Amino acid sequence: MFNLKGFLQLSKEAKIPELKGWVKEANETILKKGADLKVSKPSKITVAEIKKDRLYLTIEGEYPRPHDALQRFRKFFAEKAGKEHKIGVRGQIAEEYSAVFELEQKALKTVSVPFAEVKIDGKKCSLKFKDLTEDFLQKNYIDRIMNLVKEKIKYQFYEGKDEFSQTTWTGKERPTKYRSDPSEDLENKLWIKRTASKGQWVIGREFTVFLNSLKTLMKENVFKKLGFQEMIFPKFEYWDYPKGSGHANTIYPNAYFVMVPKNSSTEFWEPVSDHYKITKEIDKKGILERVESVGIMSYAQCPPFWALLQQSTVDESSLPLKVFDWSGPTYRNEAGGTHGLDRLEEFRRIEMIWVAKKEDEIKIWKDIVESLKNFYDKVLDLEIRTDRVTPWWMAHAGIRTDKGTDEMGTIDFNAYLPYRGDRKQEWLEIQNASSNGIKYTDGFGVKLPKGELWSGCAGAGLDRIAVALLAQKGVNPKDWPSALTDLVLPDLQNINPLKLL
Ligand code: ATP
Ligand code: ZN
Ligand code: MG
């Protein structure tokens, strides 16, 4: 049940003797339009009185929602009052609004949402709002807030539950020859060096050769065989992209935010400059006052790809579209902390995206999984395992137990890390591959002239592949698979190693 108390702002003080009749007429006609009276209680204007230049109204019912009813009545009233009394309507405000509705489950604890006061009593929930503007009422925030409350209560039942994970394939066990943490060994050799920033490394020449060789092998053995071609995706994501991909729902604790100056004049920034000149400290507070948030640094890598297709209809002759990007790093604020080269805040990732008709998309997904298995197991000779896990969009939404389906879901590739210990536990996710259904095409408004357009994406942490390989085989190039050693050694031999005194 919904209840609205508010007013229409009139263009001038008014006396309208016909008001009672108009309200009766509206209640019986326009407010009932479209309502299924068996399912919901029709909304009705129960009080209408004019005080000076305001028409105060009370509206109660379920359908149309009182804020829609207010909107309908406003139009109806403005036509009549305009014609008969030369009075216009300037605006509308809901001073008080309440929504009382049934929940599917009893909440485990109370929830809070912006804009409303929430009260929960068993399965009954009541929301109270104050002073809602026209914009708020028209954009249907009320229904979104009701859905958000229901969603939050639903998620309470998933909290603390382990994420769904089922092993689908386990590769051959390899003998363990090396038990050190390769990041430490590499740092001692000065192949990499930690920077002052959390989870960031500067990559020296030797390790750059190593990473590039892994990329070459991947290109030869996976991309060329499957017909994937290289693109360059933007690495700054304007807010439109997290909105389209759905990441805008949850990304905040893990994001690297991008801010730009509100104003670029030297005078505007002079106090911040001066502060530094005097104190030799950055005036972070002064900066925050002068910037605005425009988006985030690349987080999931694939969203900005969609700038290429968004709001378009794709000609079937262009499909399947199969691309990859490794043109720049991904940034994440890893709230749980960073470690070595395997949990970084600036990391290199190889992202594949494919867009195709439904049946083709699913087939490509399965082919990719097989091809990647072959690459890690046979070409890189790694001890890996594949798991079916909660699809990323469900995991990000807080539903950790969802299994996905045979057509839509996520497969993780995990590699054993001997330095961490036991084979039962110590596996690191190096790659995943997801069939995303219409999640992205729908989010970015991409269509086919006929039928569903599906897409998928697969991300591999290049640093993580490197860690897995070195953790299993050690840091001596002679102990690596020959295809890799052959690529790395010639370049490595040309490098005069750095020595710091
Ligand atoms: P994890 O559960 O280990 O944090 P994730 O589920 O957050 O990984 P995704 O968001 O699925 O990872 O990203 C795809 C790939 O990116 C992962 O398979 C992994 O190889 C890599 N990756 C993710 N986070 C990091 C990180 N902090 N450092 C290095 N690589 C990472
Ligand atoms: Zn992706
Ligand atoms: Mg993570």
Coordinates of C-alpha atoms and ligand atoms in Angstrom, one line a residue:
M1 CA 0.0 0.0 0.0
F2 CA 1.3 3.4 -1.0
N3 CA 0.4 6.8 0.4
L4 CA 1.4 10.2 -0.9
K5 CA 0.9 13.6 0.7
G6 CA 2.0 16.5 -1.5
F7 CA 1.0 19.4 -3.6
L8 CA 0.8 20.9 -7.1
Q9 CA 2.4 24.3 -7.3
L10 CA -0.1 26.6 -9.1
S11 CA 0.8 29.6 -11.2
K12 CA -1.2 31.9 -8.9
E13 CA -3.6 31.9 -5.9
A14 CA -6.8 30.1 -7.0
K15 CA -10.4 29.2 -6.0
I16 CA -11.8 26.4 -8.1
P17 CA -15.3 25.5 -7.2
E18 CA -15.4 22.5 -9.6
L19 CA -12.4 20.8 -7.9
K20 CA -14.4 18.2 -6.0
G21 CA -16.1 17.1 -9.3
W22 CA -12.8 17.0 -11.1
V23 CA -11.3 14.8 -8.5
K24 CA -14.3 12.4 -8.6
E25 CA -14.0 12.3 -12.4
A26 CA -10.2 11.6 -12.2
N27 CA -10.6 8.9 -9.6
E28 CA -13.1 7.1 -11.8
T29 CA -11.4 7.5 -15.2
I30 CA -7.7 8.3 -15.6
L31 CA -6.5 6.8 -12.3
K32 CA -8.1 3.5 -13.0
K33 CA -6.7 3.2 -16.5
G34 CA -4.5 0.1 -17.0
A35 CA -5.1 -1.2 -13.5
D36 CA -5.9 -4.8 -12.9
L37 CA -8.4 -4.4 -10.1
K38 CA -8.2 -8.1 -9.1
V39 CA -4.5 -7.8 -8.3
S40 CA -4.0 -4.4 -6.8
K41 CA -5.9 -1.8 -5.1
P42 CA -6.5 1.2 -7.4
S43 CA -5.0 4.5 -6.3
K44 CA -7.4 7.2 -5.3
I45 CA -7.2 10.8 -4.4
T46 CA -8.7 11.0 -0.9
V47 CA -8.0 14.7 -0.1
A48 CA -7.8 17.7 -2.4
E49 CA -7.8 21.2 -1.2
I50 CA -6.5 24.5 -2.4
K51 CA -4.6 26.8 0.0
K52 CA -3.4 30.0 -1.7
D53 CA -1.4 28.9 -4.7
R54 CA -1.0 25.2 -3.8
L55 CA -3.3 22.3 -4.5
Y56 CA -2.7 19.8 -1.6
L57 CA -3.4 16.2 -2.4
T58 CA -3.5 12.9 -0.6
I59 CA -3.3 9.8 -2.8
E60 CA -3.6 6.2 -1.6
G61 CA -3.5 2.8 -3.3
E62 CA -1.3 0.4 -5.3
Y63 CA -1.9 1.0 -9.0
P64 CA -1.0 3.3 -10.5
R65 CA 1.6 4.1 -7.9
P66 CA 0.5 7.4 -6.2
H67 CA 3.4 9.2 -7.8
D68 CA 2.2 8.1 -11.2
A69 CA -1.3 9.0 -10.2
L70 CA -0.1 12.5 -9.2
Q71 CA 1.5 12.8 -12.6
R72 CA -1.7 11.7 -14.4
F73 CA -3.9 14.0 -12.3
R74 CA -1.5 17.0 -12.8
K75 CA -2.0 16.7 -16.6
F76 CA -5.8 16.3 -16.3
F77 CA -6.0 19.2 -13.8
A78 CA -3.7 21.5 -15.8
E79 CA -5.9 21.1 -18.9
K80 CA -9.1 21.9 -17.1
A81 CA -7.8 24.7 -14.9
G82 CA -5.9 26.3 -17.8
K83 CA -9.0 26.4 -19.9
E84 CA -11.5 27.5 -17.3
H85 CA -9.5 29.6 -14.9
K86 CA -6.3 30.5 -16.7
I87 CA -4.3 28.7 -14.0
G88 CA -1.2 26.7 -14.8
V89 CA 0.8 24.1 -12.8
R90 CA 4.4 24.9 -12.1
G91 CA 5.6 21.8 -10.3
Q92 CA 4.9 19.0 -7.9
I93 CA 6.3 18.0 -4.5
A94 CA 5.6 14.9 -2.4
E95 CA 6.1 16.1 1.1
E96 CA 5.5 12.6 2.5
Y97 CA 5.5 9.3 0.8
S98 CA 5.2 5.9 2.3
A99 CA 5.3 2.4 0.8
V100 CA 4.3 -0.7 2.7
F101 CA 4.8 -4.0 1.0
E102 CA 5.3 -7.7 1.6
L103 CA 8.8 -9.4 1.5
E104 CA 9.4 -12.8 0.1
Q105 CA 11.7 -13.7 3.1
K106 CA 11.9 -12.6 6.6
A107 CA 15.0 -10.3 6.8
L108 CA 17.9 -11.7 8.9
K109 CA 18.8 -8.1 9.9
T110 CA 17.6 -4.6 9.0
V111 CA 18.8 -2.9 5.9
S112 CA 19.4 0.7 5.0
V113 CA 19.0 2.5 1.7
P114 CA 19.6 6.1 0.6
F115 CA 16.6 8.5 0.4
A116 CA 14.3 6.4 2.6
E117 CA 13.7 5.3 6.2
V118 CA 13.3 1.6 6.3
K119 CA 11.3 -0.3 8.9
I120 CA 11.0 -4.1 8.7
D121 CA 8.6 -6.2 10.8
G122 CA 8.7 -9.8 9.9
K123 CA 7.7 -10.0 6.3
K124 CA 6.3 -6.5 6.2
C125 CA 8.5 -3.7 5.0
S126 CA 7.7 0.0 5.2
L127 CA 9.6 2.8 3.5
K128 CA 9.1 6.5 4.4
F129 CA 10.3 9.3 2.2
K130 CA 10.2 13.1 2.7
D131 CA 10.1 16.1 0.3
L132 CA 10.5 14.2 -3.0
T133 CA 11.1 16.3 -6.0
E134 CA 9.5 16.0 -9.4
D135 CA 12.6 14.4 -10.8
F136 CA 12.7 11.8 -8.1
L137 CA 9.0 10.9 -8.6
Q138 CA 9.2 10.8 -12.4
K139 CA 12.3 8.7 -12.7
N140 CA 10.7 5.8 -10.7
Y141 CA 13.3 5.8 -8.0
I142 CA 10.6 4.6 -5.6
D143 CA 10.2 1.2 -7.3
R144 CA 14.0 0.9 -7.6
I145 CA 14.4 1.5 -3.9
M146 CA 11.8 -1.2 -3.2
N147 CA 13.6 -3.6 -5.4
L148 CA 16.9 -2.7 -3.8
V149 CA 15.5 -3.5 -0.3
K150 CA 14.2 -6.9 -1.6
E151 CA 17.6 -7.6 -3.2
K152 CA 19.5 -6.7 0.0
I153 CA 17.4 -9.0 2.0
K154 CA 17.8 -11.8 -0.5
Y155 CA 21.7 -11.4 -0.4
Q156 CA 21.6 -11.7 3.4
F157 CA 21.0 -15.4 2.8
Y158 CA 24.2 -15.7 0.7
E159 CA 26.6 -14.0 3.1
G160 CA 29.3 -16.2 4.5
K161 CA 28.5 -19.0 2.1
D162 CA 31.4 -20.3 0.1
E163 CA 31.5 -19.4 -3.6
F164 CA 30.3 -22.3 -5.8
S165 CA 33.2 -24.1 -7.3
Q166 CA 33.3 -27.5 -9.0
T167 CA 36.5 -29.0 -10.6
T168 CA 35.9 -30.0 -14.2
W169 CA 39.3 -31.2 -15.2
T170 CA 42.7 -31.8 -13.4
G171 CA 45.9 -32.0 -15.3
K172 CA 48.8 -34.3 -14.6
E173 CA 50.7 -33.9 -11.4
R174 CA 54.3 -32.7 -12.0
P175 CA 57.3 -33.4 -9.6
T176 CA 58.0 -30.4 -7.5
K177 CA 61.6 -29.2 -8.0
Y178 CA 61.5 -25.7 -6.7
R179 CA 59.8 -24.4 -3.5
S180 CA 60.7 -20.7 -3.3
D181 CA 58.6 -17.7 -3.9
P182 CA 59.7 -16.6 -7.4
S183 CA 58.9 -12.9 -6.8
E184 CA 61.6 -12.9 -4.1
D185 CA 64.1 -14.6 -6.3
L186 CA 63.3 -12.2 -9.2
E187 CA 63.6 -9.2 -7.0
N188 CA 67.0 -10.4 -5.7
K189 CA 68.2 -10.7 -9.4
L190 CA 66.8 -7.1 -10.0
W191 CA 64.6 -8.5 -12.8
I192 CA 61.7 -6.7 -11.0
K193 CA 61.6 -4.1 -8.3
R194 CA 58.8 -3.0 -6.0
T195 CA 57.7 0.7 -6.3
A196 CA 56.5 2.9 -3.4
S197 CA 52.9 2.2 -4.6
K198 CA 51.0 -0.8 -3.2
G199 CA 51.0 -3.8 -5.6
Q200 CA 53.1 -2.2 -8.3
W201 CA 56.4 -3.3 -9.8
V202 CA 58.8 -1.8 -12.3
I203 CA 59.6 -4.6 -14.7
G204 CA 63.2 -4.9 -15.7
R205 CA 64.6 -5.9 -19.1
E206 CA 65.0 -9.6 -18.4
F207 CA 61.5 -10.1 -17.0
T208 CA 60.1 -8.0 -19.9
V209 CA 61.7 -10.4 -22.3
F210 CA 60.1 -13.3 -20.3
L211 CA 56.6 -11.8 -20.3
N212 CA 56.8 -10.9 -24.0
S213 CA 57.9 -14.5 -24.8
L214 CA 54.8 -15.8 -22.9
K215 CA 52.7 -13.5 -25.0
T216 CA 54.3 -14.7 -28.2
L217 CA 53.6 -18.3 -27.3
M218 CA 50.0 -17.5 -26.5
K219 CA 49.6 -15.7 -29.8
E220 CA 51.1 -18.7 -31.8
N221 CA 49.3 -21.4 -29.9
V222 CA 45.9 -19.9 -29.0
F223 CA 45.0 -16.7 -30.9
K224 CA 46.3 -17.6 -34.3
K225 CA 44.7 -21.1 -34.1
L226 CA 41.3 -19.7 -33.0
G227 CA 41.4 -16.7 -35.3
F228 CA 41.6 -13.9 -32.7
Q229 CA 43.0 -10.6 -33.8
E230 CA 44.5 -7.8 -31.8
M231 CA 42.8 -4.6 -30.8
I232 CA 43.7 -1.7 -28.5
F233 CA 41.1 -1.0 -25.8
P234 CA 41.1 2.3 -23.9
K235 CA 42.5 2.0 -20.4
F236 CA 40.6 4.8 -18.8
E237 CA 36.9 4.0 -18.5
Y238 CA 34.6 7.0 -18.6
W239 CA 31.6 6.3 -16.3
D240 CA 29.5 5.1 -19.2
Y241 CA 31.4 1.9 -19.4
P242 CA 31.0 0.7 -15.8
K243 CA 27.4 1.6 -16.2
G244 CA 27.0 -0.4 -19.4
S245 CA 28.8 -3.5 -18.0
G246 CA 27.0 -3.4 -14.7
H247 CA 30.2 -2.9 -12.7
A248 CA 28.8 0.5 -11.6
N249 CA 26.6 -1.5 -9.2
T250 CA 29.4 -2.7 -7.0
I251 CA 32.9 -1.7 -8.2
Y252 CA 33.7 1.1 -5.7
P253 CA 35.7 -0.6 -2.9
N254 CA 38.1 -2.0 -5.6
A255 CA 38.3 0.9 -8.0
Y256 CA 41.2 3.2 -9.0
F257 CA 39.2 6.4 -9.5
V258 CA 40.1 9.0 -12.1
M259 CA 39.6 12.7 -11.4
V260 CA 40.2 15.7 -13.6
P261 CA 40.4 19.4 -12.8
K262 CA 37.0 21.2 -12.6
N263 CA 38.9 24.2 -14.0
S264 CA 42.3 24.3 -15.7
S265 CA 43.3 27.9 -14.9
T266 CA 46.6 28.4 -13.1
E267 CA 44.9 30.7 -10.6
F268 CA 42.4 28.0 -9.7
W269 CA 45.3 25.7 -8.8
E270 CA 47.6 28.3 -7.4
P271 CA 46.8 27.5 -3.7
V272 CA 47.6 23.8 -4.3
S273 CA 50.9 24.7 -6.0
D274 CA 51.9 27.1 -3.3
H275 CA 51.0 24.6 -0.6
Y276 CA 53.6 22.2 -2.1
K277 CA 56.2 24.9 -2.7
I278 CA 56.1 25.8 1.0
T279 CA 55.5 22.5 2.8
K280 CA 56.9 20.0 0.2
E281 CA 53.7 18.0 0.9
I282 CA 50.9 17.4 -1.6
D283 CA 47.7 19.3 -0.7
K284 CA 45.4 16.3 -1.1
K285 CA 42.4 18.1 0.5
G286 CA 42.9 21.1 -1.8
I287 CA 43.1 18.7 -4.8
L288 CA 39.9 16.9 -3.9
E289 CA 38.1 20.2 -3.7
R290 CA 39.1 21.1 -7.3
V291 CA 38.5 17.9 -9.2
E292 CA 35.6 15.9 -10.4
S293 CA 35.2 12.1 -10.8
V294 CA 35.0 11.2 -14.5
G295 CA 35.5 7.4 -14.3
I296 CA 37.9 4.7 -13.3
M297 CA 41.1 3.1 -14.5
S298 CA 40.6 -0.1 -16.5
Y299 CA 39.2 -2.7 -14.1
A300 CA 37.7 -5.6 -16.0
Q301 CA 39.5 -4.6 -19.3
C302 CA 36.6 -5.6 -21.6
P303 CA 33.9 -2.9 -21.0
P304 CA 35.6 -0.1 -23.1
F305 CA 35.8 -2.5 -26.1
W306 CA 32.0 -2.0 -26.4
A307 CA 32.6 1.7 -27.4
L308 CA 33.1 0.1 -30.9
L309 CA 29.6 -1.4 -31.1
Q310 CA 27.4 0.4 -28.6
Q311 CA 24.0 1.4 -29.7
S312 CA 24.4 -0.2 -33.1
T313 CA 23.0 -3.1 -35.2
V314 CA 25.8 -5.4 -36.3
D315 CA 25.7 -6.8 -39.9
E316 CA 25.7 -10.6 -39.6
S317 CA 28.5 -10.8 -42.1
S318 CA 30.9 -9.3 -39.5
L319 CA 30.4 -12.2 -37.2
P320 CA 31.9 -13.9 -35.3
L321 CA 34.0 -11.0 -34.1
K322 CA 37.0 -12.4 -32.2
V323 CA 39.6 -10.0 -30.7
F324 CA 42.1 -9.7 -27.9
D325 CA 43.8 -6.8 -26.1
W326 CA 47.0 -6.7 -24.1
S327 CA 47.7 -3.0 -24.6
G328 CA 47.9 -1.8 -21.0
P329 CA 47.5 -2.7 -17.4
T330 CA 44.4 -3.2 -15.2
Y331 CA 44.1 -1.4 -11.9
R332 CA 42.5 -2.7 -8.8
N333 CA 42.4 -1.6 -5.2
E334 CA 42.9 -5.1 -3.7
A335 CA 41.2 -4.6 -0.4
G336 CA 42.5 -7.8 1.0
G337 CA 46.1 -6.8 0.4
T338 CA 48.7 -7.6 -2.3
H339 CA 51.4 -10.2 -2.6
G340 CA 54.5 -10.6 -4.8
L341 CA 53.6 -10.8 -8.4
D342 CA 50.4 -12.8 -7.9
R343 CA 48.1 -10.2 -6.3
L344 CA 49.0 -6.8 -7.8
E345 CA 47.2 -3.5 -8.0
E346 CA 48.7 -2.7 -11.4
F347 CA 48.7 -5.9 -13.5
R348 CA 49.0 -7.0 -17.1
R349 CA 46.2 -9.0 -18.5
I350 CA 45.3 -10.6 -21.7
E351 CA 41.7 -10.2 -22.5
M352 CA 39.8 -12.0 -25.3
I353 CA 36.4 -11.0 -26.4
W354 CA 34.1 -12.7 -28.9
V355 CA 30.7 -11.6 -30.2
A356 CA 28.5 -14.0 -32.2
K357 CA 25.1 -15.5 -32.7
K358 CA 24.1 -17.5 -29.6
E359 CA 25.0 -21.0 -30.9
D360 CA 28.4 -19.8 -32.3
E361 CA 29.2 -17.9 -29.1
I362 CA 28.8 -21.0 -27.0
K363 CA 30.9 -23.1 -29.3
I364 CA 33.7 -20.5 -29.3
W365 CA 33.6 -20.4 -25.5
K366 CA 34.0 -24.2 -25.4
D367 CA 36.8 -24.2 -28.0
I368 CA 38.6 -21.5 -26.1
V369 CA 38.5 -23.5 -22.9
E370 CA 40.0 -26.5 -24.8
S371 CA 42.6 -24.4 -26.5
L372 CA 43.7 -22.8 -23.2
K373 CA 43.8 -26.1 -21.5
N374 CA 46.2 -27.4 -24.2
F375 CA 48.3 -24.2 -24.0
Y376 CA 48.8 -24.3 -20.2
D377 CA 49.1 -28.1 -19.9
K378 CA 51.0 -29.0 -23.0
V379 CA 52.8 -25.9 -24.3
L380 CA 53.8 -24.4 -20.9
D381 CA 53.8 -27.8 -19.2
L382 CA 52.0 -26.4 -16.1
E383 CA 50.1 -28.3 -13.5
I384 CA 46.7 -26.8 -13.8
R385 CA 43.0 -27.5 -13.0
T386 CA 39.8 -26.1 -14.4
D387 CA 36.8 -25.2 -12.2
R388 CA 33.3 -24.2 -13.0
V389 CA 32.6 -21.2 -10.7
T390 CA 29.9 -18.7 -10.1
P391 CA 29.6 -16.5 -13.2
W392 CA 31.4 -13.2 -12.5
W393 CA 28.2 -11.1 -12.9
M394 CA 26.5 -13.2 -10.2
A395 CA 29.6 -13.1 -7.9
H396 CA 29.8 -9.3 -8.3
A397 CA 26.1 -9.0 -7.5
G398 CA 26.7 -10.9 -4.3
I399 CA 25.1 -14.3 -5.3
R400 CA 28.0 -16.6 -4.6
T401 CA 26.2 -19.9 -5.0
D402 CA 25.0 -19.6 -8.6
K403 CA 26.4 -22.3 -10.9
G404 CA 25.7 -20.8 -14.3
T405 CA 24.5 -23.1 -17.1
D406 CA 26.0 -25.0 -19.9
E407 CA 25.5 -22.0 -22.2
M408 CA 26.4 -19.2 -19.8
G409 CA 28.9 -19.2 -17.1
T410 CA 32.5 -19.0 -16.0
I411 CA 35.4 -21.5 -16.1
D412 CA 38.5 -20.7 -14.0
F413 CA 42.0 -22.0 -14.7
N414 CA 44.0 -22.6 -11.6
A415 CA 47.7 -23.4 -11.3
Y416 CA 49.4 -25.1 -8.4
L417 CA 51.9 -22.9 -6.4
P418 CA 54.4 -25.2 -4.7
Y419 CA 56.0 -22.5 -2.5
R420 CA 52.6 -21.9 -0.8
G421 CA 52.3 -25.5 0.3
D422 CA 49.8 -28.2 0.0
R423 CA 48.3 -29.3 -3.3
K424 CA 44.9 -29.5 -1.7
Q425 CA 44.7 -25.8 -1.3
E426 CA 47.4 -23.7 -2.9
W427 CA 46.1 -23.0 -6.4
L428 CA 46.1 -19.6 -8.1
E429 CA 43.5 -18.4 -10.6
I430 CA 45.6 -17.5 -13.7
Q431 CA 42.8 -17.3 -16.3
N432 CA 39.1 -17.5 -16.7
A433 CA 36.7 -17.8 -19.6
S434 CA 33.1 -16.7 -19.6
S435 CA 30.1 -17.0 -21.8
N436 CA 28.2 -13.9 -21.0
G437 CA 24.9 -14.3 -22.9
I438 CA 23.4 -11.0 -23.7
K439 CA 24.8 -9.3 -20.6
Y440 CA 27.1 -7.0 -22.5
T441 CA 25.2 -6.6 -25.8
D442 CA 22.1 -5.7 -23.9
G443 CA 24.0 -3.3 -21.5
F444 CA 25.6 -1.5 -24.5
G445 CA 22.6 -1.6 -26.8
V446 CA 24.1 -3.8 -29.5
K447 CA 21.8 -5.9 -31.7
L448 CA 21.5 -8.1 -34.7
P449 CA 18.8 -7.4 -37.3
K450 CA 17.3 -10.7 -36.2
G451 CA 17.9 -13.0 -33.2
E452 CA 20.1 -12.8 -30.1
L453 CA 23.6 -11.4 -30.1
W454 CA 25.8 -13.1 -27.5
S455 CA 29.3 -12.4 -26.3
G456 CA 32.0 -13.9 -24.1
C457 CA 35.3 -12.8 -22.6
A458 CA 38.4 -14.5 -21.2
G459 CA 41.0 -12.8 -19.1
A460 CA 44.5 -14.1 -18.2
G461 CA 46.7 -12.4 -15.7
L462 CA 50.0 -12.3 -17.5
D463 CA 51.9 -11.8 -14.2
R464 CA 50.0 -14.8 -12.8
I465 CA 51.0 -17.1 -15.7
A466 CA 54.6 -16.0 -15.1
V467 CA 54.3 -16.7 -11.4
A468 CA 52.8 -20.1 -11.9
L469 CA 55.5 -21.1 -14.4
L470 CA 58.3 -19.9 -12.3
A471 CA 56.8 -21.3 -9.1
Q472 CA 56.6 -24.7 -10.7
K473 CA 59.9 -24.7 -12.6
G474 CA 62.2 -22.2 -10.9
V475 CA 63.9 -19.1 -12.2
N476 CA 66.6 -20.8 -14.3
P477 CA 65.7 -20.6 -18.1
K478 CA 67.2 -24.1 -18.6
D479 CA 64.4 -25.5 -16.5
W480 CA 61.6 -24.0 -18.6
P481 CA 59.7 -25.7 -21.5
S482 CA 62.0 -25.5 -24.6
A483 CA 59.6 -23.4 -26.7
L484 CA 59.9 -20.7 -24.0
T485 CA 63.7 -21.1 -23.4
D486 CA 64.3 -20.8 -27.1
L487 CA 62.5 -17.5 -27.2
V488 CA 63.9 -16.0 -24.1
L489 CA 67.6 -17.0 -24.2
P490 CA 68.8 -15.0 -27.3
D491 CA 67.4 -11.8 -25.9
L492 CA 68.5 -12.5 -22.4
Q493 CA 72.1 -13.1 -23.5
N494 CA 72.2 -9.5 -24.9
I495 CA 71.4 -7.9 -21.6
N496 CA 74.2 -6.6 -19.4
P497 CA 72.7 -7.3 -15.9
L498 CA 72.1 -4.3 -13.7
K499 CA 74.2 -4.2 -10.5
L500 CA 73.4 -1.7 -7.7
L501 CA 76.1 -0.9 -5.1
Ligands
ATP1 P1 40.9 -13.4 -7.6 O1 39.7 -14.2 -7.2 O2 42.2 -14.2 -7.6 O3 41.0 -12.1 -7.0 P2 39.4 -12.3 -9.8 O4 38.2 -13.3 -9.8 O5 39.2 -11.1 -9.0 O6 40.7 -13.1 -9.2 P3 38.9 -11.6 -12.5 O7 38.2 -10.4 -12.1 O8 38.1 -12.7 -12.9 O9 39.8 -12.1 -11.2 O10 40.1 -11.2 -13.5 C1 40.5 -12.1 -14.5 C2 42.0 -12.5 -14.4 O11 42.8 -11.4 -14.0 C3 42.2 -13.5 -13.3 O12 42.0 -14.8 -13.7 C4 43.7 -13.3 -12.9 O13 44.5 -14.0 -13.7 C5 43.9 -11.8 -13.2 N1 43.9 -11.0 -11.9 C6 42.8 -10.6 -11.2 N2 43.2 -9.9 -10.1 C7 44.5 -9.8 -10.2 C8 45.5 -9.2 -9.3 N3 45.2 -8.5 -8.3 N4 46.8 -9.4 -9.7 C9 47.2 -10.1 -10.8 N5 46.3 -10.6 -11.6 C10 45.0 -10.6 -11.3
ZN2 ZN 35.6 -9.4 -19.6
MG3 MG 39.8 -10.4 -7.2

